[in-house]
Coordinates of N, CA and C in Angstrom, one line a residue:
X13 N 134.9 -137.9 -76.6 CA 134.6 -137.3 -75.3 C 134.2 -135.8 -75.5
X14 N 133.2 -135.5 -74.7 CA 132.7 -134.1 -74.7 C 133.2 -133.3 -73.5
X15 N 133.7 -132.1 -73.7 CA 134.2 -131.3 -72.7 C 133.3 -130.1 -72.4
X16 N 133.1 -129.8 -71.1 CA 132.3 -128.6 -70.7 C 133.2 -127.7 -69.9
X17 N 133.2 -126.5 -70.3 CA 134.1 -125.4 -69.7 C 133.2 -124.4 -68.9
X18 N 133.5 -124.2 -67.6 CA 132.8 -123.3 -66.8 C 133.8 -122.3 -66.2
X19 N 133.9 -121.1 -66.7 CA 134.8 -120.1 -66.0 C 134.1 -119.6 -64.7
X20 N 134.9 -119.4 -63.7 CA 134.3 -119.0 -62.4 C 135.3 -118.1 -61.7
X21 N 134.7 -117.0 -61.2 CA 135.5 -116.1 -60.3 C 134.6 -115.8 -59.1
X22 N 134.9 -116.4 -57.9 CA 134.2 -116.3 -56.7 C 132.7 -116.6 -56.8
X23 N 132.5 -117.8 -57.1 CA 131.1 -118.2 -57.4 C 130.6 -119.3 -56.5
X24 N 131.0 -119.2 -55.2 CA 130.7 -120.3 -54.3 C 129.1 -120.4 -54.1
X25 N 128.4 -119.3 -54.2 CA 127.0 -119.3 -54.0 C 126.2 -120.0 -55.1
X26 N 126.7 -120.0 -56.3 CA 125.9 -120.4 -57.5 C 126.5 -121.6 -58.2
X27 N 127.8 -121.9 -58.0 CA 128.5 -122.9 -58.8 C 127.9 -124.3 -58.5
X28 N 127.4 -124.6 -57.3 CA 127.0 -125.9 -57.0 C 125.8 -126.3 -57.9
X29 N 124.8 -125.4 -58.0 CA 123.6 -125.8 -58.9 C 124.0 -125.9 -60.3
X30 N 125.0 -125.0 -60.8 CA 125.4 -125.1 -62.2 C 126.0 -126.5 -62.5
X31 N 126.9 -126.9 -61.5 CA 127.6 -128.2 -61.7 C 126.6 -129.4 -61.6
X32 N 125.7 -129.4 -60.7 CA 124.8 -130.5 -60.6 C 123.9 -130.6 -61.9
X33 N 123.6 -129.5 -62.5 CA 122.8 -129.6 -63.7 C 123.7 -130.2 -64.8
X34 N 124.9 -129.8 -64.9 CA 125.8 -130.3 -65.9 C 126.1 -131.8 -65.7
X35 N 126.2 -132.3 -64.4 CA 126.4 -133.7 -64.2 C 125.1 -134.5 -64.6
X36 N 123.9 -133.9 -64.3 CA 122.7 -134.6 -64.8 C 122.7 -134.7 -66.3
X37 N 123.0 -133.6 -67.0 CA 123.0 -133.5 -68.5 C 124.0 -134.5 -69.0
X38 N 125.1 -134.7 -68.4 CA 126.2 -135.6 -68.8 C 125.7 -137.1 -68.8
X39 N 124.6 -137.4 -68.0 CA 124.1 -138.7 -67.9 C 122.9 -138.9 -68.8
X40 N 122.5 -138.0 -69.7 CA 121.4 -138.1 -70.5 C 121.5 -139.4 -71.4
X41 N 120.4 -140.2 -71.5 CA 120.5 -141.4 -72.3 C 120.8 -141.2 -73.8
X42 N 120.5 -140.0 -74.4 CA 120.7 -139.8 -75.8 C 122.2 -139.7 -76.1
X43 N 123.1 -139.5 -75.1 CA 124.5 -139.5 -75.3 C 125.1 -140.9 -75.4
X44 N 124.3 -141.9 -75.1 CA 124.7 -143.3 -75.3 C 126.0 -143.6 -74.6
X45 N 126.1 -143.1 -73.5 CA 127.3 -143.4 -72.6 C 128.6 -142.7 -72.9
X46 N 128.6 -141.7 -73.9 CA 129.8 -141.0 -74.2 C 130.2 -140.2 -73.0
X47 N 131.5 -140.2 -72.7 CA 132.0 -139.6 -71.6 C 131.9 -138.0 -71.7
X48 N 131.5 -137.4 -70.6 CA 131.6 -135.9 -70.5 C 132.5 -135.5 -69.4
X49 N 133.4 -134.7 -69.7 CA 134.3 -134.1 -68.6 C 134.0 -132.6 -68.4
X50 N 133.7 -132.3 -67.2 CA 133.4 -130.9 -66.8 C 134.7 -130.3 -66.2
X51 N 135.0 -129.1 -66.6 CA 136.2 -128.4 -66.1 C 135.8 -127.0 -65.7
X52 N 136.0 -126.7 -64.4 CA 135.8 -125.3 -63.9 C 137.1 -124.6 -63.9
X53 N 137.2 -123.5 -64.6 CA 138.4 -122.7 -64.6 C 138.2 -121.7 -63.5
X54 N 139.0 -121.9 -62.4 CA 139.0 -121.1 -61.2 C 139.8 -119.9 -61.4
X55 N 139.2 -118.8 -61.8 CA 140.0 -117.6 -62.2 C 140.1 -116.6 -61.0
X56 N 141.2 -116.6 -60.3 CA 141.5 -115.7 -59.2 C 140.4 -115.8 -58.1
X57 N 140.0 -117.0 -57.8 CA 139.0 -117.3 -56.8 C 139.6 -117.1 -55.4
X58 N 138.9 -116.3 -54.5 CA 139.3 -116.1 -53.2 C 138.3 -116.6 -52.1
X59 N 137.2 -117.2 -52.7 CA 136.2 -117.7 -51.8 C 136.3 -119.3 -51.8
X60 N 135.2 -119.9 -51.5 CA 135.1 -121.4 -51.5 C 134.7 -122.1 -52.7
X61 N 134.8 -121.4 -53.9 CA 134.4 -122.0 -55.2 C 135.1 -123.3 -55.4
X62 N 136.4 -123.3 -55.2 CA 137.2 -124.6 -55.4 C 136.8 -125.7 -54.5
X63 N 136.4 -125.4 -53.3 CA 135.9 -126.4 -52.4 C 134.6 -127.1 -52.9
X64 N 133.7 -126.2 -53.4 CA 132.5 -126.7 -53.9 C 132.7 -127.6 -55.1
X65 N 133.6 -127.2 -56.0 CA 134.0 -128.0 -57.2 C 134.5 -129.3 -56.8
X66 N 135.4 -129.3 -55.8 CA 136.0 -130.6 -55.4 C 135.0 -131.5 -54.8
X67 N 134.1 -130.9 -54.0 CA 133.1 -131.8 -53.3 C 132.1 -132.5 -54.3
X68 N 132.0 -132.0 -55.5 CA 131.2 -132.6 -56.5 C 132.0 -133.5 -57.4
X69 N 133.2 -133.6 -57.2 CA 134.0 -134.5 -58.0 C 134.3 -134.0 -59.4
X70 N 134.4 -132.6 -59.5 CA 134.6 -132.0 -60.8 C 136.0 -131.5 -60.9
X71 N 136.6 -131.5 -62.1 CA 137.9 -130.9 -62.3 C 137.9 -129.4 -62.1
X72 N 139.1 -128.9 -61.5 CA 139.3 -127.5 -61.4 C 140.6 -127.1 -61.9
X73 N 140.7 -126.0 -62.6 CA 142.0 -125.5 -63.1 C 142.1 -124.0 -62.6
X74 N 143.1 -123.8 -61.8 CA 143.3 -122.5 -61.2 C 144.2 -121.6 -62.1
X75 N 143.7 -120.4 -62.3 CA 144.5 -119.4 -63.1 C 144.4 -118.1 -62.3
X76 N 145.1 -117.1 -62.8 CA 145.1 -115.8 -62.2 C 145.0 -114.7 -63.3
X77 N 144.0 -114.8 -64.0 CA 143.9 -113.8 -65.2 C 142.8 -112.7 -65.0
X78 N 141.7 -113.0 -64.3 CA 140.6 -112.1 -64.2 C 140.2 -111.7 -65.6
X79 N 140.0 -112.7 -66.5 CA 139.7 -112.4 -67.9 C 138.9 -113.6 -68.4
X80 N 137.7 -113.4 -68.7 CA 136.8 -114.5 -69.1 C 137.2 -115.2 -70.4
X81 N 137.7 -114.4 -71.3 CA 138.2 -115.0 -72.6 C 139.4 -115.9 -72.4
X82 N 140.3 -115.4 -71.5 CA 141.5 -116.2 -71.2 C 141.0 -117.5 -70.5
X83 N 140.0 -117.4 -69.6 CA 139.6 -118.5 -68.8 C 138.9 -119.6 -69.7
X84 N 138.0 -119.1 -70.6 CA 137.4 -120.1 -71.5 C 138.4 -120.8 -72.4
X85 N 139.4 -120.0 -72.9 CA 140.5 -120.6 -73.7 C 141.3 -121.6 -73.0
X86 N 141.6 -121.3 -71.7 CA 142.5 -122.2 -70.9 C 141.7 -123.5 -70.7
X87 N 140.4 -123.4 -70.3 CA 139.6 -124.6 -70.1 C 139.5 -125.4 -71.4
X88 N 139.3 -124.8 -72.5 CA 139.2 -125.5 -73.8 C 140.4 -126.2 -74.1
X89 N 141.6 -125.5 -74.0 CA 142.8 -126.2 -74.3 C 143.1 -127.4 -73.4
X90 N 142.8 -127.3 -72.1 CA 143.0 -128.4 -71.2 C 142.1 -129.6 -71.7
X91 N 140.9 -129.4 -72.1 CA 140.0 -130.5 -72.4 C 140.4 -131.0 -73.8
X92 N 140.9 -130.2 -74.7 CA 141.4 -130.7 -76.0 C 142.5 -131.6 -75.7
X93 N 143.4 -131.3 -74.9 CA 144.6 -132.1 -74.5 C 144.2 -133.4 -73.9
X94 N 143.0 -133.5 -73.3 CA 142.5 -134.7 -72.7 C 141.7 -135.5 -73.7
X95 N 141.5 -135.0 -74.9 CA 140.9 -135.8 -75.9 C 139.5 -135.4 -76.3
X96 N 139.0 -134.2 -76.0 CA 137.7 -133.8 -76.3 C 137.5 -133.7 -77.8
X97 N 136.3 -134.0 -78.3 CA 135.9 -133.8 -79.7 C 134.9 -132.6 -79.9
X98 N 134.2 -132.4 -78.8 CA 133.2 -131.3 -78.8 C 133.4 -130.5 -77.5
X99 N 133.3 -129.2 -77.6 CA 133.4 -128.3 -76.4 C 132.1 -127.6 -76.2
X100 N 131.6 -127.6 -75.0 CA 130.4 -126.9 -74.6 C 130.7 -125.9 -73.5
X101 N 130.3 -124.6 -73.6 CA 130.6 -123.6 -72.7 C 129.3 -123.1 -72.0
X102 N 129.4 -122.9 -70.7 CA 128.4 -122.3 -69.9 C 129.0 -121.4 -68.8
X103 N 128.2 -120.8 -68.0 CA 128.7 -120.0 -66.9 C 128.3 -120.5 -65.5
X104 N 129.0 -120.0 -64.5 CA 128.8 -120.5 -63.1 C 127.5 -120.1 -62.5
X105 N 126.8 -119.1 -63.1 CA 125.5 -118.7 -62.5 C 124.4 -119.2 -63.4
X106 N 124.6 -120.2 -64.2 CA 123.6 -120.7 -65.2 C 123.4 -122.2 -64.9
X107 N 122.2 -122.6 -65.3 CA 121.7 -124.0 -65.2 C 121.3 -124.5 -66.5
X108 N 122.0 -125.6 -67.0 CA 121.7 -126.1 -68.3 C 120.5 -127.1 -68.3
X109 N 119.9 -127.2 -69.4 CA 118.8 -128.2 -69.5 C 119.3 -129.6 -69.4
X110 N 118.5 -130.6 -69.0 CA 118.9 -132.0 -68.9 C 119.4 -132.6 -70.3
X111 N 118.9 -132.0 -71.4 CA 119.3 -132.6 -72.7 C 120.3 -131.6 -73.3
X112 N 121.0 -130.8 -72.6 CA 121.9 -129.8 -73.1 C 123.0 -130.3 -74.0
X113 N 123.7 -131.3 -73.6 CA 124.8 -131.9 -74.4 C 124.2 -132.6 -75.6
X114 N 123.2 -133.4 -75.4 CA 122.6 -134.3 -76.5 C 122.0 -133.4 -77.6
X115 N 121.3 -132.3 -77.2 CA 120.7 -131.5 -78.2 C 121.7 -130.8 -79.1
X116 N 122.8 -130.4 -78.5 CA 123.9 -129.7 -79.3 C 124.4 -130.7 -80.3
X117 N 124.7 -132.0 -79.9 CA 125.3 -132.9 -80.8 C 124.3 -133.3 -81.9
X118 N 123.0 -133.3 -81.6 CA 122.0 -133.7 -82.5 C 121.9 -132.9 -83.8
X119 N 122.4 -131.7 -83.7 CA 122.3 -130.8 -84.9 C 123.4 -131.2 -86.0
X120 N 124.4 -131.8 -85.5 CA 125.5 -132.2 -86.4 C 126.1 -131.1 -87.2
X121 N 126.2 -129.9 -86.6 CA 126.8 -128.7 -87.1 C 128.1 -128.5 -86.5
X122 N 128.8 -127.5 -87.0 CA 130.1 -127.2 -86.4 C 130.0 -126.3 -85.1
X123 N 128.9 -125.7 -84.9 CA 128.7 -124.9 -83.7 C 127.2 -124.8 -83.4
X124 N 126.9 -124.5 -82.2 CA 125.5 -124.3 -81.7 C 125.4 -123.2 -80.8
X125 N 124.5 -122.2 -81.1 CA 124.2 -121.1 -80.3 C 122.8 -121.2 -79.7
X126 N 122.7 -121.4 -78.4 CA 121.4 -121.6 -77.8 C 120.9 -120.3 -77.2
X127 N 119.8 -120.4 -76.4 CA 119.2 -119.2 -75.8 C 119.3 -119.3 -74.3
X128 N 119.0 -118.2 -73.6 CA 119.0 -118.2 -72.1 C 117.6 -117.7 -71.7
X129 N 117.2 -118.2 -70.5 CA 116.0 -117.7 -69.8 C 116.5 -117.1 -68.5
X130 N 115.9 -116.0 -68.1 CA 116.2 -115.4 -66.8 C 115.5 -116.1 -65.7
X131 N 116.2 -116.4 -64.6 CA 115.6 -117.3 -63.6 C 114.6 -116.5 -62.6
X132 N 114.8 -115.3 -62.5 CA 113.9 -114.6 -61.4 C 113.8 -113.1 -61.8
X133 N 112.5 -112.7 -62.0 CA 112.2 -111.3 -62.4 C 111.7 -110.5 -61.2
X134 N 111.8 -111.0 -60.0 CA 111.1 -110.3 -58.9 C 111.7 -109.0 -58.6
X135 N 112.9 -108.8 -58.9 CA 113.6 -107.4 -58.6 C 113.4 -106.4 -59.8
X136 N 112.6 -106.8 -60.7 CA 112.4 -106.0 -61.9 C 110.9 -105.6 -62.0
X137 N 110.7 -104.5 -62.6 CA 109.3 -104.1 -62.8 C 108.7 -104.8 -64.0
X138 N 107.4 -104.8 -64.2 CA 106.8 -105.4 -65.4 C 107.3 -104.7 -66.6
X139 N 107.5 -103.4 -66.5 CA 108.0 -102.7 -67.7 C 109.4 -103.1 -68.1
X140 N 110.2 -103.3 -67.1 CA 111.6 -103.7 -67.4 C 111.7 -105.1 -68.0
X141 N 110.8 -106.0 -67.5 CA 110.8 -107.3 -68.0 C 110.3 -107.3 -69.5
X142 N 109.3 -106.5 -69.7 CA 108.8 -106.3 -71.1 C 109.8 -105.8 -72.0
X143 N 110.6 -104.8 -71.6 CA 111.7 -104.3 -72.4 C 112.7 -105.3 -72.8
X144 N 113.0 -106.2 -71.8 CA 113.9 -107.3 -72.1 C 113.3 -108.2 -73.2
X145 N 112.1 -108.6 -72.9 CA 111.5 -109.6 -73.8 C 111.2 -109.1 -75.2
X146 N 110.9 -107.9 -75.3 CA 110.7 -107.3 -76.6 C 112.0 -107.3 -77.5
X147 N 113.1 -107.2 -76.8 CA 114.5 -107.2 -77.5 C 115.1 -108.6 -77.6
X148 N 114.4 -109.6 -77.1 CA 115.0 -111.0 -77.1 C 114.2 -111.9 -78.0
X149 N 114.8 -112.7 -78.8 CA 114.1 -113.6 -79.7 C 114.3 -115.0 -79.2
X150 N 113.3 -115.6 -78.5 CA 113.4 -116.9 -78.0 C 112.7 -117.8 -79.1
X151 N 113.4 -118.1 -80.2 CA 112.8 -118.8 -81.3 C 114.0 -119.4 -82.1
X152 N 113.6 -120.3 -83.0 CA 114.6 -120.9 -83.9 C 115.1 -119.7 -84.8
X153 N 116.4 -119.9 -85.2 CA 117.0 -118.9 -86.1 C 117.2 -117.5 -85.5
X154 N 117.3 -117.5 -84.2 CA 117.6 -116.3 -83.5 C 119.1 -115.9 -83.8
X155 N 119.6 -114.8 -83.3 CA 121.0 -114.4 -83.6 C 121.7 -113.9 -82.3
X156 N 121.2 -114.5 -81.2 CA 121.8 -114.2 -79.9 C 123.1 -115.1 -79.7
X157 N 124.1 -114.5 -79.0 CA 125.3 -115.2 -78.7 C 125.5 -115.1 -77.2
X158 N 125.6 -116.3 -76.6 CA 125.8 -116.3 -75.1 C 127.0 -117.3 -74.8
X159 N 128.0 -116.8 -74.1 CA 129.0 -117.7 -73.6 C 128.4 -118.7 -72.6
X160 N 127.3 -118.4 -72.1 CA 126.6 -119.4 -71.2 C 125.9 -120.5 -71.9
X161 N 125.8 -120.5 -73.2 CA 125.1 -121.5 -74.0 C 125.7 -121.6 -75.4
X162 N 126.8 -122.2 -75.4 CA 127.6 -122.3 -76.7 C 128.2 -123.6 -76.8
X163 N 128.2 -124.2 -78.0 CA 128.9 -125.5 -78.3 C 129.6 -125.4 -79.6
X164 N 130.7 -126.1 -79.7 CA 131.5 -126.1 -81.0 C 132.4 -127.3 -81.0
X165 N 132.6 -127.8 -82.3 CA 133.5 -128.9 -82.5 C 134.9 -128.5 -82.2
X166 N 135.7 -129.4 -81.8 CA 137.1 -129.0 -81.6 C 137.8 -128.6 -82.8
X167 N 137.5 -129.2 -84.0 CA 138.1 -128.8 -85.3 C 137.7 -127.4 -85.6
X168 N 136.4 -127.0 -85.4 CA 136.0 -125.6 -85.8 C 136.6 -124.6 -84.7
X169 N 136.7 -125.1 -83.5 CA 137.3 -124.2 -82.5 C 138.7 -123.8 -82.8
X170 N 139.5 -124.8 -83.2 CA 140.9 -124.6 -83.5 C 141.0 -123.8 -84.8
X171 N 140.2 -124.1 -85.8 CA 140.3 -123.4 -87.1 C 140.0 -121.8 -86.8
X172 N 139.1 -121.5 -85.9 CA 138.7 -120.2 -85.7 C 139.7 -119.5 -84.7
X173 N 140.6 -120.2 -84.1 CA 141.6 -119.7 -83.3 C 141.3 -119.5 -81.8
X174 N 140.1 -120.2 -81.4 CA 139.8 -120.1 -80.0 C 139.3 -118.8 -79.5
X175 N 139.1 -118.7 -78.2 CA 138.7 -117.4 -77.6 C 139.8 -116.5 -77.5
X176 N 139.6 -115.2 -77.8 CA 140.6 -114.2 -77.5 C 140.5 -113.8 -76.1
X177 N 141.6 -113.2 -75.6 CA 141.7 -112.7 -74.2 C 141.0 -111.4 -74.0
X178 N 139.7 -111.5 -74.0 CA 138.8 -110.3 -73.9 C 138.1 -110.4 -72.6
X179 N 137.9 -109.3 -71.9 CA 137.2 -109.3 -70.6 C 135.7 -109.3 -70.8
X180 N 135.2 -109.0 -72.0 CA 133.8 -109.1 -72.3 C 133.6 -109.3 -73.8
X181 N 132.5 -109.8 -74.2 CA 132.2 -110.1 -75.6 C 133.2 -111.1 -76.3
X182 N 133.8 -111.9 -75.5 CA 134.7 -112.9 -76.1 C 133.9 -113.9 -76.8
X183 N 132.7 -114.2 -76.4 CA 131.8 -115.1 -77.1 C 131.4 -114.6 -78.5
X184 N 131.0 -113.3 -78.5 CA 130.6 -112.6 -79.8 C 131.8 -112.6 -80.8
X185 N 132.9 -112.3 -80.3 CA 134.1 -112.2 -81.1 C 134.4 -113.6 -81.7
X186 N 134.3 -114.6 -80.9 CA 134.6 -116.0 -81.3 C 133.6 -116.4 -82.4
X187 N 132.3 -116.3 -82.1 CA 131.3 -116.7 -83.1 C 131.3 -115.9 -84.4
X188 N 131.7 -114.7 -84.3 CA 131.9 -113.9 -85.6 C 133.0 -114.5 -86.4
X189 N 134.0 -115.0 -85.8 CA 135.1 -115.6 -86.5 C 134.7 -116.9 -87.1
X190 N 133.9 -117.7 -86.4 CA 133.3 -118.9 -87.0 C 132.5 -118.6 -88.2
X191 N 131.6 -117.6 -88.1 CA 130.8 -117.2 -89.2 C 131.6 -116.7 -90.4
X192 N 132.6 -116.0 -90.2 CA 133.5 -115.5 -91.3 C 134.2 -116.6 -92.0
X193 N 134.4 -117.7 -91.3 CA 135.1 -118.9 -91.9 C 134.1 -119.8 -92.7
X194 N 132.8 -119.4 -92.6 CA 131.7 -120.2 -93.3 C 131.3 -121.4 -92.5
X195 N 131.6 -121.5 -91.2 CA 131.1 -122.6 -90.4 C 129.6 -122.8 -90.3
X196 N 129.1 -124.0 -90.3 CA 127.7 -124.2 -90.1 C 127.4 -124.0 -88.6
X197 N 126.5 -123.1 -88.4 CA 126.1 -122.8 -87.0 C 124.6 -123.0 -86.8
X198 N 124.2 -123.7 -85.8 CA 122.8 -123.9 -85.5 C 122.4 -122.8 -84.5
X199 N 121.4 -122.0 -84.9 CA 120.9 -120.9 -84.0 C 119.5 -121.4 -83.5
X200 N 119.5 -122.0 -82.3 CA 118.3 -122.7 -81.9 C 117.8 -122.3 -80.5
X201 N 116.5 -122.4 -80.3 CA 116.0 -122.2 -78.9 C 115.7 -123.6 -78.2
X202 N 116.1 -124.7 -78.8 CA 115.9 -126.0 -78.2 C 117.1 -126.4 -77.4
X203 N 118.2 -125.6 -77.4 CA 119.3 -125.8 -76.5 C 119.2 -124.7 -75.5
X204 N 118.8 -125.0 -74.3 CA 118.4 -123.9 -73.3 C 119.2 -123.9 -72.0
X205 N 119.3 -122.8 -71.5 CA 120.0 -122.5 -70.2 C 119.2 -121.5 -69.4
X206 N 119.1 -121.7 -68.2 CA 118.5 -120.7 -67.3 C 119.6 -120.0 -66.6
X207 N 119.6 -118.7 -66.6 CA 120.7 -117.9 -66.1 C 120.2 -116.9 -65.0
X208 N 121.1 -116.5 -64.1 CA 120.7 -115.6 -63.0 C 120.4 -114.2 -63.5
X209 N 119.5 -113.5 -62.8 CA 119.2 -112.1 -63.1 C 120.0 -111.1 -62.4
X210 N 121.2 -111.6 -61.9 CA 122.0 -110.7 -61.1 C 122.6 -109.6 -62.0
X211 N 122.9 -108.5 -61.4 CA 123.4 -107.3 -62.0 C 124.9 -107.0 -61.7
X212 N 125.4 -107.8 -60.9 CA 126.8 -107.6 -60.4 C 127.7 -108.8 -61.0
X213 N 127.7 -108.8 -62.4 CA 128.4 -109.9 -63.0 C 129.9 -109.9 -63.0
X214 N 130.5 -110.9 -63.5 CA 132.0 -110.9 -63.5 C 132.6 -110.3 -64.7
X215 N 132.0 -110.3 -65.8 CA 132.5 -109.6 -67.0 C 132.0 -108.2 -67.0
X216 N 132.8 -107.2 -67.3 CA 132.5 -105.8 -67.2 C 131.2 -105.4 -68.1
X217 N 131.1 -106.1 -69.2 CA 130.0 -105.7 -70.1 C 129.3 -106.9 -70.6
X218 N 129.0 -107.9 -69.6 CA 128.4 -109.1 -70.0 C 126.9 -109.1 -69.8
X219 N 126.3 -110.3 -69.6 CA 124.8 -110.3 -69.5 C 124.3 -109.6 -68.3
X220 N 125.0 -109.7 -67.2 CA 124.6 -109.0 -65.9 C 124.6 -107.5 -66.1
X221 N 125.5 -106.9 -66.9 CA 125.5 -105.5 -67.2 C 124.3 -105.2 -68.0
X222 N 124.0 -106.0 -69.0 CA 122.7 -105.8 -69.8 C 121.5 -105.8 -68.9
X223 N 121.4 -106.7 -67.9 CA 120.3 -106.7 -67.0 C 120.3 -105.4 -66.1
X224 N 121.5 -104.9 -65.8 CA 121.6 -103.7 -65.0 C 121.1 -102.5 -65.8
X225 N 121.3 -102.5 -67.1 CA 120.9 -101.4 -67.9 C 119.3 -101.3 -68.0
X226 N 118.7 -102.4 -67.8 CA 117.2 -102.4 -67.8 C 116.8 -101.5 -66.6
X227 N 117.4 -101.6 -65.5 CA 117.1 -100.9 -64.3 C 117.4 -99.4 -64.5
X228 N 118.4 -99.1 -65.3 CA 118.8 -97.7 -65.6 C 117.8 -97.0 -66.5

């Protein structure tokens, strides 16, 4: 079984499209019918996020941490206990590609780090967009790490100790531990996710903060 973890804090506006994309990817023929379980970790949600999750028939796990590292770890542990062999992580403001799960598994590595595309540049100037693109490598063998586009075998996840309880950069910390252990990691742009261009993100120094710095 493949497990997908989506941390969410007050994401009623965007979680629906994220989950519909995951549901579509879970039905990709290259998975040959292997079960995919999607789990949304509802971290201190005060809006209708949980209602949207339930309406789509997706599992929800309520916590009160306000900490994305804790949320990813809680979701991973729940799916491991349900029998997952592979864990895939994305975010509530992101839309995975239809072959997202199948491409991760196709590499037969211990972890996969994919790339992200920004969904809407209309609130940015041409110069700001260029500054982003100059600093981003959308190619094979990149070295970007995104919690919105990360996959790992359960064995490697457990050996590395899982996600630390960090409010930001929990993804970087985790992948650095995988690397230090000598795990085989695929750095690929064929595993793709489209993510929002918002600047009011949930992690204090996450991708949204990076987008905000472009405006500064």
